[in-house]
Coordinates of N, CA and C in Angstrom, one line a residue:
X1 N 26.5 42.3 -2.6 CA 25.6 43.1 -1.7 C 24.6 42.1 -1.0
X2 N 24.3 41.2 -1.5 CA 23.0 40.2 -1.0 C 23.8 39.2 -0.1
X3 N 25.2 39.1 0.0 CA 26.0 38.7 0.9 C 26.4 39.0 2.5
X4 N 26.4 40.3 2.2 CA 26.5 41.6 2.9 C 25.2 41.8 3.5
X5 N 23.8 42.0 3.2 CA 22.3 41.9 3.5 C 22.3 40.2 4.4
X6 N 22.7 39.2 3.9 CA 22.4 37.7 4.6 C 23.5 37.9 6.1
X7 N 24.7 38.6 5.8 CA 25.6 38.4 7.0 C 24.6 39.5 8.4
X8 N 24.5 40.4 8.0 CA 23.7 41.4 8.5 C 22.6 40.9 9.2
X9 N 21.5 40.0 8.5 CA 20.4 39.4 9.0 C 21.1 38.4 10.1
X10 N 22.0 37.6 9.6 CA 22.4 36.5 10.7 C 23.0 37.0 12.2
X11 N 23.9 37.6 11.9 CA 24.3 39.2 12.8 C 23.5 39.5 13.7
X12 N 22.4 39.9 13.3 CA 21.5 40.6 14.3 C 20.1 40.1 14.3
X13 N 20.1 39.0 13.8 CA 19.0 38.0 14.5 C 18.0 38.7 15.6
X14 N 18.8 38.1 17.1 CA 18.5 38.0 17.9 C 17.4 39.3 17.8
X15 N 18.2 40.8 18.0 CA 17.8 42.3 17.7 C 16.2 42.1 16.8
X16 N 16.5 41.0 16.3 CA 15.0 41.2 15.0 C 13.9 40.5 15.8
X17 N 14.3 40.1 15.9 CA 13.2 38.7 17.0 C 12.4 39.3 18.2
X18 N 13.1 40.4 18.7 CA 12.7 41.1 20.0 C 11.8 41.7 19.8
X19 N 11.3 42.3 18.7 CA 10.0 43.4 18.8 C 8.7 42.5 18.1
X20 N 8.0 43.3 18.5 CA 6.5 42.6 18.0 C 5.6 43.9 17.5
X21 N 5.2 43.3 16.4 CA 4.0 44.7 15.8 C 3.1 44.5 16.8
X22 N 2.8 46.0 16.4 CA 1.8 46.9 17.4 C 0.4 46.2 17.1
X23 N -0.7 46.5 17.6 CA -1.8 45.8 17.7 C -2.8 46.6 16.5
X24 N -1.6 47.4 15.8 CA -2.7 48.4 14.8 C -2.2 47.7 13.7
X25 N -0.8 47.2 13.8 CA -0.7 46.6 12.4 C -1.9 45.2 12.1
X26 N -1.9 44.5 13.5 CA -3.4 43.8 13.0 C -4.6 43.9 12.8
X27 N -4.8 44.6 13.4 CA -6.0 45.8 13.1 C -6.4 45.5 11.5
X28 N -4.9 46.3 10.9 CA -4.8 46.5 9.3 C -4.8 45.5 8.4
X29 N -4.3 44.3 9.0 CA -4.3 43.1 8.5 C -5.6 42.5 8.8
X30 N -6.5 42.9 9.5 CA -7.7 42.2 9.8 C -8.6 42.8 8.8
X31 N -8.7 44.1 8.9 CA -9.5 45.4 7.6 C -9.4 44.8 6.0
X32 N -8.2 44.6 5.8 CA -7.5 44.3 4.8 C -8.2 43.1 4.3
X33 N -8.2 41.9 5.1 CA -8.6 40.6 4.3 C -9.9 40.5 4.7
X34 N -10.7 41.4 5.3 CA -11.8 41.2 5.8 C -12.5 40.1 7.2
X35 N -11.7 39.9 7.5 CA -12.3 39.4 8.9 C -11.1 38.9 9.7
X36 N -11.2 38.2 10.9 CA -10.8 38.6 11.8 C -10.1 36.9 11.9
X37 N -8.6 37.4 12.7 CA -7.8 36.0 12.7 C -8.3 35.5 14.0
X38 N -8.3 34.1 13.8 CA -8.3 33.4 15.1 C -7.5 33.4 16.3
X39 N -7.9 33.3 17.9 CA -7.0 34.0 18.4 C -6.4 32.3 18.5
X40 N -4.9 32.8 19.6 CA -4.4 31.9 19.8 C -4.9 30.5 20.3
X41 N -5.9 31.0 21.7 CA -6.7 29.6 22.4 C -7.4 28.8 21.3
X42 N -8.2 29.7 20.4 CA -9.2 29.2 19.1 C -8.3 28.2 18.6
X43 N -7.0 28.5 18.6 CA -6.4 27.2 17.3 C -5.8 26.3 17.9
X44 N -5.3 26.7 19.5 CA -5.4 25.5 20.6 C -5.8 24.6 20.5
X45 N -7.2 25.0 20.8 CA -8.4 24.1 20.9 C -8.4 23.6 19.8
X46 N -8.5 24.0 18.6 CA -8.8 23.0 17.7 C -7.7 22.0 17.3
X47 N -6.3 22.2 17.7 CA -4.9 20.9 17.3 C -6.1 20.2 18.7
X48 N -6.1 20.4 19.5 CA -6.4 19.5 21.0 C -7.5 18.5 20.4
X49 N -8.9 19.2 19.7 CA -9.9 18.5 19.2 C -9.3 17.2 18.4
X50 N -8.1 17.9 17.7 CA -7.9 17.1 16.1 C -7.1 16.2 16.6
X51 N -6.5 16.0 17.8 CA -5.4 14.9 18.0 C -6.5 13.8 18.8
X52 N -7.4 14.3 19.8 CA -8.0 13.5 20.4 C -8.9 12.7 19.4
X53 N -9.6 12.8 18.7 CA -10.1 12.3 17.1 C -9.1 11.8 16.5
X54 N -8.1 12.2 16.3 CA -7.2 10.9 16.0 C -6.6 9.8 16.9
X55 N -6.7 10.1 17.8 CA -6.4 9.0 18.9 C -7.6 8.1 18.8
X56 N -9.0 8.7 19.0 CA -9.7 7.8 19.3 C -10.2 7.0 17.9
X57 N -9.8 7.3 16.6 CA -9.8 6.9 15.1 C -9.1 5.5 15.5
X58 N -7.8 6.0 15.7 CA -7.0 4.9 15.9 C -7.5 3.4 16.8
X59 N -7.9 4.2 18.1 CA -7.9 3.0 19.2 C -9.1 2.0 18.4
X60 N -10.5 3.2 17.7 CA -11.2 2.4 17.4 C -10.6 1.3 16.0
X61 N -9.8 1.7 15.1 CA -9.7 0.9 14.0 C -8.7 -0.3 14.6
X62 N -7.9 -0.1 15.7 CA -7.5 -1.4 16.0 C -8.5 -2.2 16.8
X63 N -9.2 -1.6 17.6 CA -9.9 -2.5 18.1 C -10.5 -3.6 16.7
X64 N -11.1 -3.3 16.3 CA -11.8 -3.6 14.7 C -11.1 -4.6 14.4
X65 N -9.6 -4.4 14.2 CA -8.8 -5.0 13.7 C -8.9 -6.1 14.4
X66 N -8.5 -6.4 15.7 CA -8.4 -7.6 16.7 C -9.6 -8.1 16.6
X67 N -11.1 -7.5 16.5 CA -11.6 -8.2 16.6 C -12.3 -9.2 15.4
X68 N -11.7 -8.6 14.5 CA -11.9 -9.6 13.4 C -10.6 -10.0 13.0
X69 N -9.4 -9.8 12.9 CA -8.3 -10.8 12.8 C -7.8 -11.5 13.9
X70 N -8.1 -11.4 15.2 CA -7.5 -12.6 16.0 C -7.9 -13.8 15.7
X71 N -6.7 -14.2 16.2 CA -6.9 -15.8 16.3 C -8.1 -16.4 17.1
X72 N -8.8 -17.4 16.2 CA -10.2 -17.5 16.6 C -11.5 -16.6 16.4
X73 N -11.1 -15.5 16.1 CA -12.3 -14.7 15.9 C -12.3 -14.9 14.0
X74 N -12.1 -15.4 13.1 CA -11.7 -15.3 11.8 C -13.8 -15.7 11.4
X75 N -13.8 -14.7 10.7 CA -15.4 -15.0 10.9 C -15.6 -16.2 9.7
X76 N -15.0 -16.3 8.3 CA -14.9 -17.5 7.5 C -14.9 -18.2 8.1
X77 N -13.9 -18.7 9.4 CA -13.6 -19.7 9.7 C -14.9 -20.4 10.9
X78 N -15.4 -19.4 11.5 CA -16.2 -19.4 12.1 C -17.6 -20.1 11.1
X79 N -17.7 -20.2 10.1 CA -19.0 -20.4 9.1 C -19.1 -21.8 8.8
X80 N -17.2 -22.1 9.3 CA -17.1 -23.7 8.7 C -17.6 -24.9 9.8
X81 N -17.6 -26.1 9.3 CA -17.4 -27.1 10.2 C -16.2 -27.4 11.2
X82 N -16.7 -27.7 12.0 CA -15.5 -28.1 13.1 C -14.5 -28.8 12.3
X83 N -13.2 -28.9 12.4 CA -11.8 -29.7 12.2 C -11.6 -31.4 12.8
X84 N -12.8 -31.2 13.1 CA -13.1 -33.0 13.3 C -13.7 -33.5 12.3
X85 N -12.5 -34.7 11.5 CA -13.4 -35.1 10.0 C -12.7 -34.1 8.8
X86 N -13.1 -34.4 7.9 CA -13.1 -34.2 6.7 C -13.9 -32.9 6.2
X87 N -14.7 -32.8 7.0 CA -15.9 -31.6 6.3 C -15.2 -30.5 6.5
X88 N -14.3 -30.1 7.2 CA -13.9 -28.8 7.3 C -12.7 -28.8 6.2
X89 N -12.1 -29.4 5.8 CA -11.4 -29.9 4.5 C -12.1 -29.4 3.9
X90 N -13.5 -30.1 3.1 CA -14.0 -29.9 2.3 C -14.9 -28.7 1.6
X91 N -15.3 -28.0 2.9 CA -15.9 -26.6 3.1 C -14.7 -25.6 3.1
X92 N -13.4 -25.8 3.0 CA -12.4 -24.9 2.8 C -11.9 -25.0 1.3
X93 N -12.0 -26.4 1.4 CA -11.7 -26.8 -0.7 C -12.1 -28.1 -1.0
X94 N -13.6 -28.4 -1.6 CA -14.0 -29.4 -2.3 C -12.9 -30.6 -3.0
X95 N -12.0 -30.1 -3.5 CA -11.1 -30.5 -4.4 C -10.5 -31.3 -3.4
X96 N -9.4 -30.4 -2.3 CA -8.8 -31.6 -1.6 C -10.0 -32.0 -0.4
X97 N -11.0 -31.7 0.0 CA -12.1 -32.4 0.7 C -12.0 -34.0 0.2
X98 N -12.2 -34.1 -1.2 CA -12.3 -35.5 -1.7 C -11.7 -36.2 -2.3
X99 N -10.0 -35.4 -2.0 CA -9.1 -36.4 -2.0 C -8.6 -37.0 -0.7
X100 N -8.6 -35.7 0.0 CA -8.2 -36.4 1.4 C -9.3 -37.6 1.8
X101 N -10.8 -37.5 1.5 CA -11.7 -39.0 2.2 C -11.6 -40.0 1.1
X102 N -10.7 -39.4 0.0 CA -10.4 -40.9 -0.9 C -9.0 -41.5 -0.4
X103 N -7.9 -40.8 0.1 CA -6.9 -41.5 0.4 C -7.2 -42.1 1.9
X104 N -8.0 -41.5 2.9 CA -8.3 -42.0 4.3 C -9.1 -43.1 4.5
X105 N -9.9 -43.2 3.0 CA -10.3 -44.7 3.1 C -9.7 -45.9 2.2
X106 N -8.8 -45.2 1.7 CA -7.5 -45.9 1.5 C -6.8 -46.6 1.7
X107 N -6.6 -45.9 3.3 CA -5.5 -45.9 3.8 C -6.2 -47.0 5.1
X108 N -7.7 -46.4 5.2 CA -8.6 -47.5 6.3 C -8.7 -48.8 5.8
X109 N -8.5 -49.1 4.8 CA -8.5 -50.5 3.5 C -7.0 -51.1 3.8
X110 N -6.3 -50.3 3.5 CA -4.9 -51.0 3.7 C -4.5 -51.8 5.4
X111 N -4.8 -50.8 6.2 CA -4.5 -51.1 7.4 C -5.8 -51.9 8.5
X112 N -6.9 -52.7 7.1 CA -7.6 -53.7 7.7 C -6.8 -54.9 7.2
X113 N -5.9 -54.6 6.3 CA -5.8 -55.7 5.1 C -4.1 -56.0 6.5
X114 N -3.6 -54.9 6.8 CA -2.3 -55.1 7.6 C -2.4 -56.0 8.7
X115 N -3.9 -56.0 9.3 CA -4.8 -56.3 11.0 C -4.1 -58.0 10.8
X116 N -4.4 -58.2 9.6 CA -4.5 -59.7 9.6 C -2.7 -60.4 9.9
X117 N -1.8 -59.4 9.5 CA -0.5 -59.6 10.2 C -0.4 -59.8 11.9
X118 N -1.0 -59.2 13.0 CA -1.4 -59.3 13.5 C -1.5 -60.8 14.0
X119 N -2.2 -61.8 13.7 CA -2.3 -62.7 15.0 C -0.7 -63.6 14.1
X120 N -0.8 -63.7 13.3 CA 0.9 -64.8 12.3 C 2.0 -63.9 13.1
X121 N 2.2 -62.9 12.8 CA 3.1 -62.4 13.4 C 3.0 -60.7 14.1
X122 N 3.0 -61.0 15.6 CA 3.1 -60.0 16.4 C 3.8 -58.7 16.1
X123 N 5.1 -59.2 16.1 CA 6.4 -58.4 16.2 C 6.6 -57.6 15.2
X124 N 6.5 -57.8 13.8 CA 6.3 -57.1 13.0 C 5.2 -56.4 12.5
X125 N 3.9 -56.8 13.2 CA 2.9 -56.1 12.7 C 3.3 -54.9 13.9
X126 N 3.6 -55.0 15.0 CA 4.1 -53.7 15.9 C 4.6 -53.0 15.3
X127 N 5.9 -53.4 14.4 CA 6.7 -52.8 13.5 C 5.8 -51.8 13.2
X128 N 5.6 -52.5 11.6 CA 4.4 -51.8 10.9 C 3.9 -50.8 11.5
X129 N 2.9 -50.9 12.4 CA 2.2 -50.1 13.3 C 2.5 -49.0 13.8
X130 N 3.7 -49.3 14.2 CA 4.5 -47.5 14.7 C 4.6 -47.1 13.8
X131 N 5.2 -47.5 12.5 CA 5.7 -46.4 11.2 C 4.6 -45.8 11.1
X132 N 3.4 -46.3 10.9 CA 2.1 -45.8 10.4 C 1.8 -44.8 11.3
X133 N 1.8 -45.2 12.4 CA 1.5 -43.7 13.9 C 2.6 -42.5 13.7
X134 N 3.6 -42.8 13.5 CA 4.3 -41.8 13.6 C 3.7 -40.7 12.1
X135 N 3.4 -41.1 11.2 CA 3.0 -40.5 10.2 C 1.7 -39.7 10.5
X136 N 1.1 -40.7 11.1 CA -0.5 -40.5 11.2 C -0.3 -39.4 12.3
X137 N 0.2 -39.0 13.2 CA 0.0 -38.2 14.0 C 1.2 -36.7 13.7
X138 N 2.1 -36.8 12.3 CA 2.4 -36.0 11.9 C 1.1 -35.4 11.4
X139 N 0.2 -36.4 10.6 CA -1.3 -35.4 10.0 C -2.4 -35.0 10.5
X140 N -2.1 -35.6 12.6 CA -2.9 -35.1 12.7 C -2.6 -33.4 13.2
X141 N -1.2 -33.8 13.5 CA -0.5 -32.2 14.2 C -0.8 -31.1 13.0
X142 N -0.8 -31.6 11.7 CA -1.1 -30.7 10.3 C -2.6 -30.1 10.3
X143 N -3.5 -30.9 11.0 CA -4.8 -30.8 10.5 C -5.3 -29.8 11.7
X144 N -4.7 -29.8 12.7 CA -4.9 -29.3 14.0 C -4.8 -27.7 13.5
X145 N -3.5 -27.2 12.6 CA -3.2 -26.2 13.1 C -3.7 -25.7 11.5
X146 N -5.0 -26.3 10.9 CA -5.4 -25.9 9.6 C -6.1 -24.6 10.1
X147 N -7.2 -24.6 11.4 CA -7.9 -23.5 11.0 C -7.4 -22.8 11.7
X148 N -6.1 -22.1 12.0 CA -5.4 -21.0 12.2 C -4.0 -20.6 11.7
X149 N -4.0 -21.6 11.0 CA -2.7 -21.3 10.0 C -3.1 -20.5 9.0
X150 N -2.5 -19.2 8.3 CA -3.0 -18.8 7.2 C -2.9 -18.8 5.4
X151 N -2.0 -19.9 6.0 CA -1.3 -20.6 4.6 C -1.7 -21.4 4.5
X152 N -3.6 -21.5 3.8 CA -4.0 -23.1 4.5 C -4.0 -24.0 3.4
X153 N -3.4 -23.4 2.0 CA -3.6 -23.8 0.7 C -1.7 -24.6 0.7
X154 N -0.9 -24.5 1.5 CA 0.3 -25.5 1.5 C 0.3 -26.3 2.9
X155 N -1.1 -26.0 3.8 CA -1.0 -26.8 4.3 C -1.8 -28.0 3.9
X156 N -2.9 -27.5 3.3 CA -3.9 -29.0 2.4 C -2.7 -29.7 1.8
X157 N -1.5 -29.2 1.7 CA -0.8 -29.7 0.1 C -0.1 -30.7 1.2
X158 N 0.5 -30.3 2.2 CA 1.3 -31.6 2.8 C 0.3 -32.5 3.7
X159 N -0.8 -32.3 3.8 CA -1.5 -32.9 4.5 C -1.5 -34.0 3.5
X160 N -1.9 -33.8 2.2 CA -2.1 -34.6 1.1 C -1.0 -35.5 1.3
X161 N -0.3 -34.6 1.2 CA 1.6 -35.6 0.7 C 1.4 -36.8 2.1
X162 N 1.4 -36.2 3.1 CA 1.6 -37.3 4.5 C 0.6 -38.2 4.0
X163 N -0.7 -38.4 3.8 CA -1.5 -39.4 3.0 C -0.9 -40.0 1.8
X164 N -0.3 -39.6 1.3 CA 0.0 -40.1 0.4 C 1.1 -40.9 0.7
X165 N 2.4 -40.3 1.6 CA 3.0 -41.1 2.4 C 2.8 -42.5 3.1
X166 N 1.6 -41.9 3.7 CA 1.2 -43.5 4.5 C 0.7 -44.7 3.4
X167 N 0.1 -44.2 2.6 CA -0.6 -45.0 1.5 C 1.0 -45.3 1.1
X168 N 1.8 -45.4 0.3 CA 3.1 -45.9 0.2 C 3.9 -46.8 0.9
X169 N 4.0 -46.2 2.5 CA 4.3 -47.4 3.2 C 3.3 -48.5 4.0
X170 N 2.5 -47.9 3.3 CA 1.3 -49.2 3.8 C 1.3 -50.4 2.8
X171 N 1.7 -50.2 1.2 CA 1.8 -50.5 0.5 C 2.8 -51.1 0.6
X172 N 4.2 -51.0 0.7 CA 5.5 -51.6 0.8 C 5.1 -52.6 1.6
X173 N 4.5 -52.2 2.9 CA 4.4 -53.1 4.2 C 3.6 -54.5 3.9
X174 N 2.8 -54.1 2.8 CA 1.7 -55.3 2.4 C 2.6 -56.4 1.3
X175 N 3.0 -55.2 0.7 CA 4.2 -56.0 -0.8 C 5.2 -57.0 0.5
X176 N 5.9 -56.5 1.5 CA 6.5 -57.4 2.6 C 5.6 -58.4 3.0
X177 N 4.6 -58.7 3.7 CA 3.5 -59.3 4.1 C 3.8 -60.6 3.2
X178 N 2.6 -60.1 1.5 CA 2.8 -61.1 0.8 C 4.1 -61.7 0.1
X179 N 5.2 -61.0 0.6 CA 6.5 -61.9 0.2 C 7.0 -63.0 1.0
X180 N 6.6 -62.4 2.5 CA 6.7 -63.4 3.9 C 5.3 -64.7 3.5
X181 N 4.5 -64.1 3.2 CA 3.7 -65.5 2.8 C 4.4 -66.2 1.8
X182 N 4.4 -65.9 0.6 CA 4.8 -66.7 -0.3 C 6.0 -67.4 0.0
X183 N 7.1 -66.9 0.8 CA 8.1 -67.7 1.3 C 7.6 -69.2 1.7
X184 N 6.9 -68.2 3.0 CA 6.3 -69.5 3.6 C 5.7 -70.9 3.0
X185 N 4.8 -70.3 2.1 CA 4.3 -71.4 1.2 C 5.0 -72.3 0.2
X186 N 6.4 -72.0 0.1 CA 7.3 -72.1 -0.7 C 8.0 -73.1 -0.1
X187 N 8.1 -72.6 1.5 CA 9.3 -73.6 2.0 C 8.3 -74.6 2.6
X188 N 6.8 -75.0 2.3 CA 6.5 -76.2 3.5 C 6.3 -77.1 2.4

């Protein structure tokens, strides 16, 4: 039977759809619950109200957004020291602040101690000298892009390593140095 009732309904749809209660039946529905339905424009208006409020929710929370996460606007970053030097290192992390100005004067120690290769021999203190720049300006390309990188805790980490790097081959280069001396002093 309830098969027969569902074919029926689908059937004659259309037929159902066509009439509209009378204005008494709302009447009765209005008596009934006690007050009175909103008319159509009334609830118009209010989707219209509730979208424009959300539009302008929106525009404002991204504005917000941009203006405190763009690049350069980062207001921590704004608090620190400029990226010239060490101090901005060190006002982002004490820890590697004062390993990076222990290995940089380190590394300023080694490459006074290299200077003196220099007038004995030209050619290879050039040598030397480029390996060192090519490193040196890998950290500075690292250091540049510290206050807007937001990974700034693996970039301290390789900034470290490239110092640590140079200190290594500054070290090799000195271990060569004094082996070229002692040759020297060997064969006169």
């Amino acid at each position: 039977m309830s098969k027969n009732l569902e074919r029926f309904v689908r059937d004659n749809r259309a037929a159902f759809d066509t009439d509209k209660p009378s204005e008494n039946v709302w009447a009765a529905i209005e008596k009934e619950w006690g007050q009175s339905l909103p008319d159509k424009k009334t609830f118009r208006l209010k989707k219209v109200w509730m979208a424009a409020a959300a539009v302008l929710l929106l525009v404002f929370a991204t504005y917000i957004y941009f203006l405190r996460y763009a690049p350069g606007n980062d207001p921590q970053q704004a608090a620190l020291p400029q990226s010239n030097g060490n101090g901005y290192i060190t006002a982002l992390d004490p820890a590697y602040g004062a390993e990076v100005s222990r290995f940089t004067a380190l590394i300023e120690e080694k490459q006074a101690e290299l200077q003196s290769l220099q007038e004995d021999d030209p050619v290879l203190y050039q040598k030397f000298n480029s390996d060192i720049q090519k490193l040196d300006s890998t950290y500075s390309r690292l250091k540049s892009q510290l206050p807007v990188n937001p990974n700034k805790e693996e970039l301290l980490q390789a900034m470290i390593w490239n110092l640590q790097l140079q200190i290594d081959l500054l070290n090799q280069q000195l271990d060569i140095i004094q082996k070229i001396k002692h040759s020297k002093q060997h064969s006169l």
